[in-house]
Amino acid sequence: MATTRRELAVRAAVEQRLLGPDQPVVGLLDVAGIRSAAAGLRAAFEEVIAPGTPVLHAFAVKAAALVPVLRLLADEGLGCEVASPGELALARAAGVTPDRIVLDSPAKTVAELREALDLGIAVNADNPQELERLDALVGHRAAPPSPVGLRVNPQVGGGRIDAMSTATATSKFGVALQDPGARAWVVRAFVERPWLTRLHAHVGSQGCPLELMAAGIRAAYELAEEINEAVGRQQIDALDIGGGLPVNFTSDEVTPGYREYAQLLRAAVPGLFDGRYKLVTEFGRSLLAKSGLVLARVEYAKSAGGRPIAVTHAGAQLATRTVFAPEAWPLRVLAYDAEGRPKAETGDGPVPQDIAGPCCFAGDLIARDRPLPELAAGDLVALLDTGAYYFSNHFAYNSLPRPGIYGFDATSADGEVRFATVREPQTMAEIVAESGARHALSLSRLR
Ligand SMILES: *Cc1c(COP(=O)(O)O)cnc(C)c1O
């Protein structure tokens, strides 16, 4: 997010009281940043693909499962990649039409598969058993009402973060292509099913080098060529190359960018772009991460064993991965004063501090020993690059509420910042209701 827009938004969030005594933490989304990321994605692939070739950029909903975000992305020409009935419902609530939705999930039930086919939503089968379920659903119809593909795992290896590496030898996703007999089985699966028309590979994500991702897509492309050759016609007419572009969490620079990735893909897999294959992409993190920040109040500033600790309202409940896997998911933290102005360092320079969250366990730390201007009670901290995966994957520890999320426009020439509600903060009444309040006496009466 551009520094000026960030500074304007933080200040305005305080002035317009999005953050207050009873709302000590909020999420902010830079609408201009989201629009520009979406436009950048489209432009990068338009540059490399034969003119007129259909391309669907399906946003991976799990990265920001927020209806207004899906709608904004749809306005920018994107569709949705969904992996559960909930995500599908969100995409539909955002007005995304079935022809612009792709269903991937390793555990689709028969009911989910049937619904997707009935609606005309593209489905990528994960494994042989799922393909058998689809056989039964497609029945004797010449063609299912929606495009159906098969996910393969090219087993090209993992990246820096185990939990984010989808193409390892033993990954749970897709048909493991290099296992004994697997490739021949896949070719036969297509030969026997004229309606199986897509091949899907998602090789990512955070921590994976672009070359590894490109190698995985090259393997999928070569397999598609082999299958079409075996069938004797272009049965596979679309390739779904997944998402997974890593995000730089260490500075405001957007690197790698979509253009770099698209150019690399064109060099590594030229045939992918010559117009014979429709293209589907499924980017998530790289579309949203840079456009979001969490803003939280410092409730107390204390010290233990000589270590200054800022106790804030942003912790594991919203930065779950950062707290539990800090090496894999470090976040930049900025310090602001109570009015939302960048906090200046004192003469002694930055002070190494722990930035703690509100949860009741010792490891609830966003950053350890992080040099920052010394924080005081009432100051604010901003967690940067949190637009993807941080706002919609709440962890209900300590019954802490999901914070409100607000989009902002800070592009006006007069410096005025306008906010729009993306999601209301969760209320106490909602928390109590979700925690079984209706059944308060159920256990006591059971005997
Ligand atoms: C999560 C996921 C994506 C998006 O990955 P990002 O790293 O957020 O870009 C795309 N496709 C599938 C199948 C996924 O599971």
PDB file of N, CA and C in Angstrom, residues 18 187 305 327:
ATOM      1  N   LEU A  18     -13.407   4.911  13.817  1.00  0.00           N
ATOM      2  CA  LEU A  18     -13.584   3.482  13.522  1.00  0.00           C
ATOM      3  C   LEU A  18     -12.980   2.677  14.662  1.00  0.00           C
ATOM      4  N   VAL A 187      -4.108 -40.548 -18.156  1.00  0.00           N
ATOM      5  CA  VAL A 187      -4.384 -40.506 -19.602  1.00  0.00           C
ATOM      6  C   VAL A 187      -5.635 -41.342 -19.905  1.00  0.00           C
ATOM      7  N   GLY A 305      11.604  -8.758  32.797  1.00  0.00           N
ATOM      8  CA  GLY A 305      12.966  -9.249  32.594  1.00  0.00           C
ATOM      9  C   GLY A 305      13.784  -8.310  31.727  1.00  0.00           C
ATOM     10  N   GLU A 327       8.298 -17.716  12.291  1.00  0.00           N
ATOM     11  CA  GLU A 327       9.392 -17.678  11.311  1.00  0.00           C
ATOM     12  C   GLU A 327       8.841 -17.660   9.890  1.00  0.00           C
TER      13      GLU A 327
END
